[in-house]
Tab-separated table of C-alpha atoms and ligand atoms in Angstrom:
chain	number	residue	atom	x	y	z
U	89	MET	CA	48.258	-136.924	-213.740
U	90	ALA	CA	48.627	-133.234	-212.813
U	91	VAL	CA	44.817	-132.993	-212.422
U	92	PRO	CA	42.279	-134.040	-210.823
U	93	LYS	CA	40.055	-136.708	-212.404
U	94	SER	CA	35.769	-135.311	-213.640
U	95	GLN	CA	33.888	-137.337	-215.816
U	96	VAL	CA	34.958	-136.196	-218.959
U	97	GLY	CA	33.820	-138.232	-222.342
U	98	GLU	CA	30.440	-138.777	-224.185
U	99	ASN	CA	30.578	-138.534	-227.739
U	100	LYS	CA	29.600	-134.377	-228.481
U	101	ALA	CA	31.046	-131.983	-230.927
U	102	ARG	CA	33.947	-130.633	-228.705
U	103	ILE	CA	34.197	-126.653	-226.864
U	104	ILE	CA	36.698	-125.211	-229.142
U	105	VAL	CA	39.135	-122.764	-227.304
U	106	VAL	CA	41.456	-120.379	-229.872
U	107	GLY	CA	44.698	-119.307	-228.641
U	108	ALA	CA	47.101	-121.414	-226.335
U	109	GLY	CA	48.256	-118.434	-224.452
U	110	PRO	CA	47.806	-118.699	-220.677
U	111	VAL	CA	44.334	-117.836	-220.818
U	112	GLY	CA	43.297	-120.492	-223.201
U	113	LEU	CA	45.465	-123.538	-221.570
U	114	PHE	CA	43.925	-122.475	-218.087
U	115	GLN	CA	40.276	-122.371	-220.039
U	116	ALA	CA	40.686	-125.682	-221.035
U	117	LEU	CA	42.256	-127.208	-218.029
U	118	SER	CA	39.078	-125.412	-216.075
U	119	LEU	CA	36.489	-126.847	-218.661
U	120	TYR	CA	38.051	-130.094	-217.601
U	121	LEU	CA	37.524	-130.134	-214.109
U	122	LYS	CA	33.917	-129.362	-214.415
U	123	GLY	CA	33.736	-132.314	-216.964
U	124	ILE	CA	33.679	-130.396	-220.413
U	125	GLU	CA	35.963	-131.715	-223.246
U	126	CYS	CA	38.018	-129.548	-225.604
U	127	VAL	CA	40.327	-128.960	-228.553
U	128	ILE	CA	42.026	-125.730	-228.721
U	129	MET	CA	43.300	-124.465	-231.678
U	130	GLU	CA	46.633	-121.589	-231.510
U	131	LYS	CA	48.676	-120.481	-234.505
U	132	ARG	CA	52.057	-120.252	-233.321
U	133	SER	CA	54.477	-123.403	-234.001
U	134	GLU	CA	56.027	-122.971	-230.375
U	135	ALA	CA	56.598	-122.114	-227.202
U	136	ILE	CA	57.186	-118.762	-226.254
U	137	SER	CA	60.283	-117.309	-225.122
U	138	ASP	CA	59.943	-114.224	-223.295
U	139	THR	CA	58.871	-113.710	-219.804
U	140	ARG	CA	55.662	-111.231	-220.025
U	141	SER	CA	53.862	-111.979	-216.983
U	142	LEU	CA	55.768	-112.832	-213.668
U	143	GLY	CA	53.227	-112.437	-210.975
U	144	ILE	CA	50.675	-115.203	-209.946
U	145	HIS	CA	48.240	-113.376	-207.174
U	146	PRO	CA	46.412	-115.036	-203.953
U	147	PRO	CA	43.190	-115.922	-205.566
U	148	CYS	CA	44.778	-117.548	-208.821
U	149	LEU	CA	46.974	-119.369	-206.307
U	150	VAL	CA	43.853	-120.983	-205.133
U	151	MET	CA	42.468	-121.550	-208.534
U	152	LEU	CA	45.846	-123.833	-209.789
U	153	GLU	CA	45.298	-125.835	-206.082
U	154	GLU	CA	42.338	-127.042	-207.830
U	155	LEU	CA	43.639	-128.011	-210.866
U	156	GLY	CA	46.540	-129.590	-208.999
U	157	LEU	CA	48.918	-127.641	-210.141
U	158	LEU	CA	50.534	-125.642	-206.994
U	159	SER	CA	53.543	-127.328	-206.489
U	160	GLN	CA	54.717	-127.703	-209.804
U	161	PHE	CA	54.555	-123.473	-209.795
U	162	LEU	CA	55.461	-123.360	-206.223
U	163	LYS	CA	58.951	-125.293	-207.260
U	164	LYS	CA	60.050	-123.212	-209.558
U	165	GLY	CA	58.208	-120.069	-208.516
U	166	ILE	CA	59.452	-117.392	-206.161
U	167	ARG	CA	57.394	-116.446	-203.205
U	168	VAL	CA	57.137	-112.689	-201.771
U	169	ASP	CA	55.661	-112.165	-198.681
U	170	LYS	CA	56.151	-108.475	-198.696
U	171	GLY	CA	56.784	-104.962	-200.769
U	172	ILE	CA	59.432	-102.461	-199.521
U	173	ALA	CA	58.199	-98.820	-201.105
U	174	HIS	CA	61.039	-96.623	-201.061
U	175	ASN	CA	61.961	-92.623	-202.386
U	176	GLY	CA	65.377	-93.702	-203.198
U	177	ARG	CA	66.309	-91.850	-199.860
U	178	LYS	CA	65.067	-93.609	-197.621
U	179	LYS	CA	62.652	-96.210	-196.697
U	180	LEU	CA	58.791	-95.417	-196.483
U	181	GLY	CA	57.325	-98.699	-195.169
U	182	GLU	CA	56.483	-102.285	-195.561
U	183	ILE	CA	53.168	-103.968	-197.505
U	184	ASN	CA	52.149	-107.511	-195.384
U	185	PHE	CA	51.293	-109.607	-198.030
U	186	SER	CA	50.355	-112.178	-194.865
U	187	THR	CA	48.389	-110.189	-193.740
U	188	THR	CA	45.667	-110.723	-196.607
U	189	GLN	CA	45.638	-113.895	-194.594
U	190	ARG	CA	43.100	-111.473	-192.700
U	191	SER	CA	40.244	-111.210	-195.386
U	192	GLY	CA	40.466	-115.365	-196.481
U	193	GLN	CA	43.629	-115.330	-199.011
U	194	LYS	CA	44.048	-119.560	-197.813
U	195	HIS	CA	48.103	-118.260	-200.200
U	196	PRO	CA	49.141	-114.745	-198.679
U	197	TYR	CA	51.557	-114.164	-200.888
U	198	ILE	CA	53.165	-113.441	-204.199
U	199	LEU	CA	54.706	-115.811	-206.318
U	200	ILE	CA	56.946	-114.744	-208.698
U	201	HIS	CA	56.971	-117.131	-212.050
U	202	PRO	CA	57.522	-115.938	-215.730
U	203	GLN	CA	54.881	-117.016	-218.447
U	204	ASN	CA	57.086	-118.853	-220.426
U	205	GLU	CA	57.565	-121.822	-217.916
U	206	THR	CA	53.631	-120.454	-216.384
U	207	GLU	CA	52.913	-122.095	-220.332
U	208	ALA	CA	54.644	-124.288	-220.232
U	209	ILE	CA	53.412	-125.915	-217.261
U	210	LEU	CA	49.620	-125.591	-217.994
U	211	LYS	CA	50.509	-126.503	-221.523
U	212	ASN	CA	51.654	-130.657	-220.435
U	213	ALA	CA	49.104	-130.476	-218.385
U	214	PHE	CA	46.223	-130.372	-220.659
U	215	LYS	CA	48.735	-132.643	-222.864
U	216	GLU	CA	48.723	-135.440	-219.851
U	217	LEU	CA	44.914	-135.201	-220.384
U	218	TYR	CA	44.731	-135.167	-223.616
U	219	PRO	CA	47.520	-135.299	-226.486
U	220	HIS	CA	45.301	-134.758	-229.528
U	221	ASN	CA	43.250	-132.003	-228.497
U	222	ILE	CA	45.666	-129.144	-228.683
U	223	LYS	CA	46.672	-127.968	-232.315
U	224	TYR	CA	49.843	-126.533	-232.742
U	225	GLY	CA	50.183	-124.457	-235.913
U	226	TYR	CA	46.523	-123.929	-236.487
U	227	GLU	CA	45.663	-119.846	-237.284
U	228	VAL	CA	40.830	-119.853	-236.928
U	229	THR	CA	40.063	-117.296	-239.332
U	230	SER	CA	36.373	-117.102	-238.957
U	231	TYR	CA	33.264	-118.768	-237.469
U	232	ARG	CA	29.788	-118.942	-238.753
U	233	ASP	CA	26.840	-118.605	-236.207
U	234	ASN	CA	24.266	-121.049	-237.243
U	235	GLY	CA	21.495	-120.358	-234.256
U	236	ASP	CA	22.424	-123.699	-232.552
U	237	HIS	CA	26.176	-124.507	-232.605
U	238	LEU	CA	28.707	-122.407	-234.561
U	239	VAL	CA	31.401	-123.744	-237.322
U	240	VAL	CA	34.448	-123.069	-236.736
U	241	TYR	CA	37.090	-121.997	-240.318
U	242	SER	CA	40.821	-122.882	-239.878
U	243	HIS	CA	44.064	-123.421	-242.008
U	244	LYS	CA	47.343	-125.043	-241.623
U	245	VAL	CA	49.973	-122.082	-241.073
U	246	PRO	CA	52.505	-122.727	-243.856
U	247	HIS	CA	56.079	-123.481	-242.954
U	248	SER	CA	58.692	-121.186	-243.862
U	249	THR	CA	59.672	-123.497	-246.510
U	250	GLU	CA	55.558	-123.879	-248.014
U	251	ASN	CA	54.313	-121.053	-249.924
U	252	GLN	CA	50.479	-122.070	-250.157
U	253	LEU	CA	48.249	-122.003	-247.953
U	254	THR	CA	46.659	-125.444	-246.984
U	255	ASP	CA	42.804	-125.355	-247.692
U	256	SER	CA	40.103	-124.339	-245.168
U	257	GLN	CA	39.024	-126.781	-242.233
U	258	GLU	CA	36.063	-126.652	-240.743
U	259	HIS	CA	34.798	-127.852	-237.221
U	260	ARG	CA	31.309	-128.137	-235.212
U	261	THR	CA	31.510	-126.736	-231.701
U	262	PRO	CA	28.620	-125.947	-229.273
U	263	ILE	CA	30.508	-122.258	-228.029
U	264	LEU	CA	33.600	-121.021	-228.913
U	265	ILE	CA	35.954	-119.203	-226.718
U	266	ALA	CA	38.219	-116.460	-228.003
U	267	CYS	CA	41.232	-116.288	-225.708
U	268	ASP	CA	43.084	-115.079	-228.749
U	269	GLY	CA	44.804	-112.061	-227.903
U	270	LYS	CA	44.344	-107.949	-227.842
U	271	ASN	CA	44.411	-107.995	-231.800
U	272	SER	CA	41.680	-110.765	-231.515
U	273	THR	CA	40.354	-111.967	-235.334
U	274	LEU	CA	37.128	-113.762	-233.688
U	275	ARG	CA	36.409	-110.398	-232.065
U	276	SER	CA	36.947	-108.280	-234.939
U	277	MET	CA	34.662	-111.077	-237.388
U	278	ALA	CA	31.659	-110.695	-234.505
U	279	GLY	CA	32.271	-106.486	-234.267
U	280	ILE	CA	32.248	-106.531	-231.266
U	281	PRO	CA	33.622	-103.040	-230.674
U	282	TYR	CA	37.435	-102.614	-228.460
U	283	ARG	CA	36.777	-99.388	-226.703
U	284	GLY	CA	39.629	-98.002	-224.635
U	285	SER	CA	42.763	-96.401	-225.605
U	286	PRO	CA	46.887	-95.602	-224.909
U	287	TYR	CA	47.906	-93.852	-221.847
U	288	PRO	CA	50.804	-91.403	-222.093
U	289	ASP	CA	53.072	-93.392	-219.826
U	290	SER	CA	55.688	-94.997	-220.452
U	291	TYR	CA	57.640	-97.648	-219.050
U	292	ALA	CA	62.047	-99.431	-219.872
U	293	MET	CA	62.572	-103.003	-217.810
U	294	GLY	CA	65.731	-104.703	-218.070
U	295	ASP	CA	66.622	-108.044	-215.283
U	296	PHE	CA	70.432	-107.716	-214.221
U	297	PRO	CA	72.243	-110.277	-212.178
U	298	ASP	CA	71.371	-110.047	-208.035
U	299	PRO	CA	74.015	-109.846	-205.861
U	300	GLU	CA	71.675	-110.255	-202.974
U	301	TYR	CA	69.081	-112.494	-204.198
U	302	LEU	CA	66.719	-114.117	-201.894
U	303	PRO	CA	66.947	-112.247	-199.292
U	304	SER	CA	66.055	-108.696	-201.047
U	305	PRO	CA	62.337	-108.838	-201.674
U	306	PRO	CA	60.695	-106.146	-204.078
U	307	PHE	CA	61.144	-102.335	-203.457
U	308	VAL	CA	58.978	-100.351	-205.533
U	309	TYR	CA	60.443	-96.523	-205.458
U	310	ILE	CA	58.612	-93.915	-205.595
U	311	THR	CA	61.194	-90.665	-206.937
U	312	SER	CA	60.681	-87.437	-208.027
U	313	GLU	CA	62.412	-88.787	-211.106
U	314	GLY	CA	58.800	-91.010	-211.401
U	315	LEU	CA	58.382	-94.944	-211.028
U	316	VAL	CA	61.276	-97.734	-210.652
U	317	GLU	CA	60.453	-100.817	-209.679
U	318	SER	CA	63.069	-103.836	-208.967
U	319	PHE	CA	61.969	-107.920	-207.703
U	320	PRO	CA	63.972	-111.045	-207.809
U	321	ILE	CA	62.755	-113.032	-211.033
U	322	ALA	CA	64.537	-116.560	-211.119
U	323	ASP	CA	67.951	-117.916	-212.129
U	324	GLN	CA	69.782	-115.180	-209.617
U	325	LYS	CA	68.520	-112.055	-211.271
U	326	ARG	CA	66.419	-108.934	-210.328
U	327	ARG	CA	64.280	-107.167	-212.973
U	328	TRP	CA	64.465	-103.325	-213.182
U	329	VAL	CA	61.394	-101.126	-214.642
U	330	ILE	CA	61.489	-97.631	-214.693
U	331	LYS	CA	59.047	-95.229	-215.983
U	332	THR	CA	60.246	-93.127	-218.518
U	333	GLU	CA	59.650	-89.485	-220.425
U	334	HIS	CA	58.885	-90.382	-223.781
U	335	TYR	CA	58.609	-94.317	-225.154
U	336	GLN	CA	62.250	-95.544	-225.348
U	337	SER	CA	62.599	-97.495	-229.203
U	338	LYS	CA	65.922	-99.428	-228.396
U	339	PRO	CA	66.831	-98.873	-224.837
U	340	GLN	CA	70.305	-99.535	-224.020
U	341	PRO	CA	71.681	-101.602	-220.685
U	342	LYS	CA	74.064	-98.485	-219.694
U	343	TRP	CA	71.360	-96.252	-220.486
U	344	LEU	CA	69.112	-97.914	-217.925
U	345	SER	CA	71.243	-98.338	-215.489
U	346	GLU	CA	73.085	-94.552	-214.903
U	347	ALA	CA	68.728	-93.575	-214.718
U	348	ILE	CA	68.478	-96.349	-211.707
U	349	TYR	CA	71.446	-95.111	-210.328
U	350	LYS	CA	70.265	-91.806	-210.944
U	351	ARG	CA	66.509	-92.226	-208.852
U	352	VAL	CA	67.174	-94.447	-206.700
U	353	GLY	CA	71.218	-94.892	-206.314
U	354	GLU	CA	72.051	-98.285	-206.814
U	355	ARG	CA	73.669	-98.901	-210.069
U	356	PRO	CA	73.205	-102.877	-212.234
U	357	ASN	CA	75.439	-104.534	-213.722
U	358	ALA	CA	75.302	-103.078	-217.314
U	359	ASP	CA	77.846	-105.732	-218.647
U	360	SER	CA	75.487	-108.940	-217.645
U	361	CYS	CA	71.841	-106.925	-218.078
U	362	SER	CA	70.355	-110.136	-219.974
U	363	MET	CA	67.498	-108.634	-221.255
U	364	ILE	CA	66.387	-105.180	-222.143
U	365	SER	CA	63.523	-103.844	-223.828
U	366	SER	CA	60.596	-100.948	-223.273
U	367	PHE	CA	56.364	-101.264	-222.989
U	368	GLY	CA	54.409	-98.151	-223.532
U	369	VAL	CA	50.855	-99.146	-222.031
U	370	GLN	CA	47.041	-99.262	-222.669
U	371	HIS	CA	43.622	-100.033	-221.812
U	372	HIS	CA	40.725	-101.962	-223.236
U	373	ARG	CA	37.568	-103.347	-223.040
U	374	ALA	CA	35.603	-105.380	-225.031
U	375	ALA	CA	31.964	-103.814	-225.255
U	376	PHE	CA	30.431	-107.786	-224.521
U	377	ARG	CA	31.712	-110.775	-223.768
U	378	GLN	CA	29.417	-113.372	-225.082
U	379	LYS	CA	28.138	-112.792	-228.454
U	380	ASN	CA	25.819	-115.803	-228.561
U	381	ARG	CA	27.849	-118.911	-228.399
U	382	LEU	CA	30.943	-116.891	-228.994
U	383	PHE	CA	32.879	-115.918	-225.444
U	384	LEU	CA	35.789	-113.433	-225.429
U	385	VAL	CA	38.319	-114.394	-222.144
U	386	GLY	CA	41.812	-113.165	-221.565
U	387	ASP	CA	43.443	-109.978	-223.109
U	388	ALA	CA	40.405	-111.054	-226.215
U	389	ALA	CA	38.414	-109.440	-223.920
U	390	HIS	CA	40.113	-106.336	-221.691
U	391	VAL	CA	43.693	-104.738	-220.967
U	392	VAL	CA	45.071	-103.454	-218.269
U	393	SER	CA	48.067	-101.846	-217.691
U	394	PRO	CA	50.416	-104.886	-216.868
U	395	ILE	CA	51.758	-102.007	-213.576
U	396	GLY	CA	50.956	-104.369	-211.051
U	397	GLY	CA	50.908	-107.405	-212.872
U	398	GLN	CA	46.991	-108.586	-212.956
U	399	GLY	CA	46.160	-109.191	-216.739
U	400	MET	CA	46.989	-112.252	-217.012
U	401	ASN	CA	45.705	-112.827	-213.479
U	402	LEU	CA	42.424	-111.306	-213.954
U	403	GLY	CA	42.451	-113.727	-217.653
U	404	TRP	CA	42.208	-116.249	-215.514
U	405	LEU	CA	39.838	-115.124	-212.797
U	406	GLY	CA	37.322	-114.698	-216.207
U	407	ALA	CA	38.074	-118.465	-217.265
U	408	TRP	CA	37.617	-119.788	-214.183
U	409	GLN	CA	33.634	-118.126	-214.046
U	410	LEU	CA	33.178	-119.244	-217.297
U	411	ALA	CA	34.313	-122.637	-217.015
U	412	LYS	CA	31.377	-122.834	-214.156
U	413	ASP	CA	28.993	-121.277	-216.098
U	414	VAL	CA	29.199	-123.442	-219.068
U	415	LYS	CA	28.210	-126.519	-216.539
U	416	LYS	CA	25.971	-125.094	-215.605
U	417	LEU	CA	24.350	-124.410	-219.494
U	418	ASN	CA	25.183	-127.888	-220.275
U	419	ASN	CA	23.592	-128.915	-216.938
U	420	LYS	CA	20.606	-127.200	-218.159
U	421	GLY	CA	20.394	-129.240	-221.246
U	422	VAL	CA	21.241	-126.033	-223.343
U	423	LEU	CA	24.766	-126.473	-224.544
U	424	TYR	CA	24.432	-129.096	-227.305
U	425	GLU	CA	20.487	-129.444	-227.302
U	426	PRO	CA	19.126	-128.269	-231.233
U	427	SER	CA	17.489	-124.568	-230.300
U	428	GLU	CA	17.659	-121.734	-232.092
U	429	ASN	CA	16.942	-119.551	-229.058
U	430	PRO	CA	20.535	-117.664	-228.460
U	431	ILE	CA	22.292	-119.014	-224.886
U	432	PRO	CA	21.486	-117.265	-222.452
U	433	LEU	CA	23.734	-114.437	-220.981
U	434	THR	CA	25.669	-116.098	-218.350
U	435	SER	CA	27.264	-114.130	-214.934
U	436	TYR	CA	30.944	-114.086	-217.008
U	437	SER	CA	29.245	-112.046	-219.636
U	438	THR	CA	27.132	-109.786	-216.900
U	439	ASN	CA	28.761	-109.912	-213.398
U	440	PHE	CA	32.260	-110.322	-214.453
U	441	ASP	CA	31.931	-106.579	-215.429
U	442	ALA	CA	32.818	-105.425	-212.178
U	443	VAL	CA	35.229	-107.584	-212.024
U	444	VAL	CA	37.341	-105.736	-214.839
U	445	THR	CA	36.613	-101.988	-213.850
U	446	GLU	CA	37.372	-102.521	-210.297
U	447	VAL	CA	41.006	-104.416	-211.713
U	448	ALA	CA	41.832	-101.742	-214.579
U	449	ARG	CA	40.690	-99.120	-210.952
U	450	ARG	CA	43.514	-100.344	-209.354
U	451	ALA	CA	46.494	-100.462	-212.312
U	452	HIS	CA	45.778	-97.104	-212.560
U	453	TRP	CA	46.082	-95.627	-209.234
U	454	ASN	CA	49.348	-98.054	-209.585
U	455	MET	CA	50.254	-95.556	-212.798
U	456	ARG	CA	49.429	-92.200	-211.377
U	457	MET	CA	50.956	-93.321	-208.154
U	458	GLY	CA	54.702	-93.655	-210.108
U	459	ARG	CA	53.978	-90.446	-212.568
U	460	LYS	CA	56.163	-87.443	-211.771
U	461	SER	CA	54.749	-84.873	-209.599
U	462	LYS	CA	55.480	-81.155	-208.800
U	463	LEU	CA	53.798	-82.410	-204.653
U	464	GLN	CA	56.062	-85.440	-204.847
U	465	TRP	CA	56.890	-84.752	-201.050
U	466	LEU	CA	53.544	-85.230	-200.919
U	467	LYS	CA	52.359	-88.462	-202.201
U	468	GLN	CA	55.647	-89.594	-200.141
U	469	LEU	CA	54.052	-89.477	-197.386
U	470	PHE	CA	50.458	-89.894	-198.471
U	471	ILE	CA	52.299	-93.637	-198.918
U	472	GLN	CA	53.878	-93.325	-195.607
U	473	ILE	CA	50.975	-92.559	-193.840
U	474	LEU	CA	49.142	-95.774	-195.583
U	475	LEU	CA	51.890	-98.059	-194.638
U	476	TYR	CA	52.070	-96.888	-191.167
U	477	ILE	CA	48.326	-97.221	-190.339
U	478	PRO	CA	47.933	-101.428	-189.715
U	479	VAL	CA	44.141	-100.766	-191.336
U	480	SER	CA	45.379	-99.066	-194.587
U	481	SER	CA	48.548	-101.153	-194.603
U	482	ARG	CA	46.478	-104.231	-194.983
U	483	LYS	CA	43.642	-102.681	-197.071
U	484	LEU	CA	46.719	-101.877	-199.302
U	485	ALA	CA	47.931	-105.589	-199.035
U	486	GLU	CA	44.898	-106.369	-200.155
U	487	ARG	CA	44.734	-103.814	-203.070
U	488	PHE	CA	48.176	-105.569	-204.648
U	489	THR	CA	47.270	-108.805	-204.136
U	490	MET	CA	44.235	-108.563	-206.667
U	491	SER	CA	42.310	-109.443	-202.852
U	492	ASN	CA	38.903	-108.412	-202.116
U	493	LEU	CA	37.317	-108.478	-206.114
U	494	PRO	CA	33.600	-108.532	-206.768
U	495	THR	CA	33.883	-112.284	-207.670
U	496	LYS	CA	30.841	-114.062	-207.681
D	617	FAD	C1	55.176	-106.120	-219.972
D	617	FAD	C2	54.755	-106.461	-219.096
D	617	FAD	C3	54.565	-107.618	-218.090
D	617	FAD	C4	52.914	-108.116	-217.684
D	617	FAD	N1	52.674	-108.459	-216.320
D	617	FAD	C5	52.402	-109.200	-216.025
D	617	FAD	C6	51.941	-110.296	-213.990
D	617	FAD	O1	53.015	-110.089	-214.262
D	617	FAD	N2	50.595	-110.889	-214.472
D	617	FAD	C7	49.573	-110.587	-214.800
D	617	FAD	O2	48.634	-110.932	-214.759
D	617	FAD	N3	49.809	-109.690	-216.077
D	617	FAD	C8	50.865	-109.799	-216.830
D	617	FAD	N4	50.760	-109.213	-218.101
D	617	FAD	C9	49.767	-109.360	-219.205
D	617	FAD	C10	49.768	-110.154	-219.619
D	617	FAD	O3	51.331	-111.009	-220.424
D	617	FAD	C11	48.567	-110.604	-220.748
D	617	FAD	O4	47.466	-110.433	-219.378
D	617	FAD	C12	48.347	-113.050	-220.890
D	617	FAD	O5	49.246	-112.777	-221.873
D	617	FAD	C13	47.124	-112.542	-221.976
D	617	FAD	O6	46.848	-113.627	-222.286
D	617	FAD	P1	46.227	-114.152	-222.842
D	617	FAD	O7	46.182	-115.811	-223.116
D	617	FAD	O8	44.712	-113.857	-223.449
D	617	FAD	O9	46.550	-113.776	-224.406
D	617	FAD	P2	48.002	-114.037	-225.319
D	617	FAD	O10	49.042	-114.244	-223.953
D	617	FAD	O11	47.982	-112.907	-226.431
D	617	FAD	O12	47.627	-115.398	-226.440
D	617	FAD	C14	46.617	-115.064	-226.887
D	617	FAD	C15	46.675	-116.571	-228.193
D	617	FAD	O13	46.234	-116.931	-229.241
D	617	FAD	C16	46.852	-117.239	-230.080
D	617	FAD	N5	46.456	-117.003	-231.230
D	617	FAD	C17	46.224	-115.403	-231.619
D	617	FAD	N6	44.990	-115.641	-232.796
D	617	FAD	C18	44.620	-116.174	-233.011
D	617	FAD	C19	44.079	-116.867	-233.910
D	617	FAD	N7	43.185	-116.686	-234.629
D	617	FAD	N8	44.304	-118.589	-234.480
D	617	FAD	C20	45.169	-119.197	-233.534
D	617	FAD	N9	45.817	-118.722	-232.722
D	617	FAD	C21	45.559	-117.116	-232.020
D	617	FAD	C22	48.811	-116.366	-230.298
D	617	FAD	O14	49.407	-116.861	-231.247
D	617	FAD	C23	48.609	-116.683	-229.055
D	617	FAD	O15	49.168	-117.442	-228.731
D	617	FAD	C24	52.517	-108.407	-218.388
D	617	FAD	C25	52.221	-107.484	-219.967
D	617	FAD	C26	53.051	-106.708	-220.309
D	617	FAD	C27	53.238	-106.559	-221.673
């Protein structure tokens, strides 16, 4: 068993977690660590195949260690100790992540680990603990608040060969944790506003073979044509991300390779491009993360720009905090005791707002740095100075590793 043993048990209605994305799975394991059993309901019947979220930051590496899973992540992940800032013609400086050890990081590096494999490790760990507590192919459609408990309605998602919806099922739960992504059904059901808007920025990205592979660290190019990022990923490839003027609905490898060449003088091999796509970015936040016995976690509660790779990590930080809060509620006897009183607000529901604000601010800054500007030389000079001075360089390393967040 990969996860440390805890005192789970007692014959009570189990907590339901909706969504087996990276945050739902992580939430379920964090609850297990606190001695609380839950059931996950997921509408998909197949695992995801895309590698969306790649970066795992030091605070989350510690949490994976506590879950007993870090060694599995390290086996396949790529450890990144530093990043290079460049302007396409010359190096502007280096960000050394190992300096975050001074601000207390036990694992002072970023681990590059694709989201599909992250989900696979978390899923297997949970299945090892509770082989029957993860229900794939079940869509949660609504819930009813009965005061001292909730009733959750779901149905089995029909396979393509079936055309009938199966009957709705009902499950009782003391609390419901919605990790059902940015278009959360449960958030809508609860009438919780999701405020935010799209940014004007758009990006294209592609995976190409990397002739130099591991020796070359991640690069962030601040060029006059806009941001370019490049970092090593699994299978001896490199991911390239570029800021685009307009959203490209069908980017082509040759176009992407040429755009990279124009900005930084490197031309990845377009014929061997194994993935290419475009994405727009947005920021959203739920007006509140708790409504009596319903909690929103992960993208259901907040979306930040993926530039800087913080979204999933932010969801994990929230899930970790909520697991601690749920344990406290359980210890106080408010979770399972019949009471018409609403569940008290938790630390996750109140204090975690400061963390979301800070992460969103950092993501916003990352994007601004990558935009085209008339005063590009000034921006480059600013970055050069920041990286030259040890104190500011260390501060920048902290920002890029999700260190020093106002977590309680
Ligand atoms: C291009 C890109 C790059 C990114 N890079 C990074 C990165 O490097 N680092 C990082 O930290 N983050 C990154 N992110 C963000 C990260 O991918 C998301 O924050 C993360 O996937 C959110 O996880 P989640 O579990 O909250 O939601 P999701 O991944 O959306 O999972 C939600 C799950 O709920 C299920 N579900 C939905 N509705 C229901 C229902 N009614 N009933 C049952 N199941 C349901 C869905 O099928 C899904 O499996 C990136 C995002 C993008 C787009």
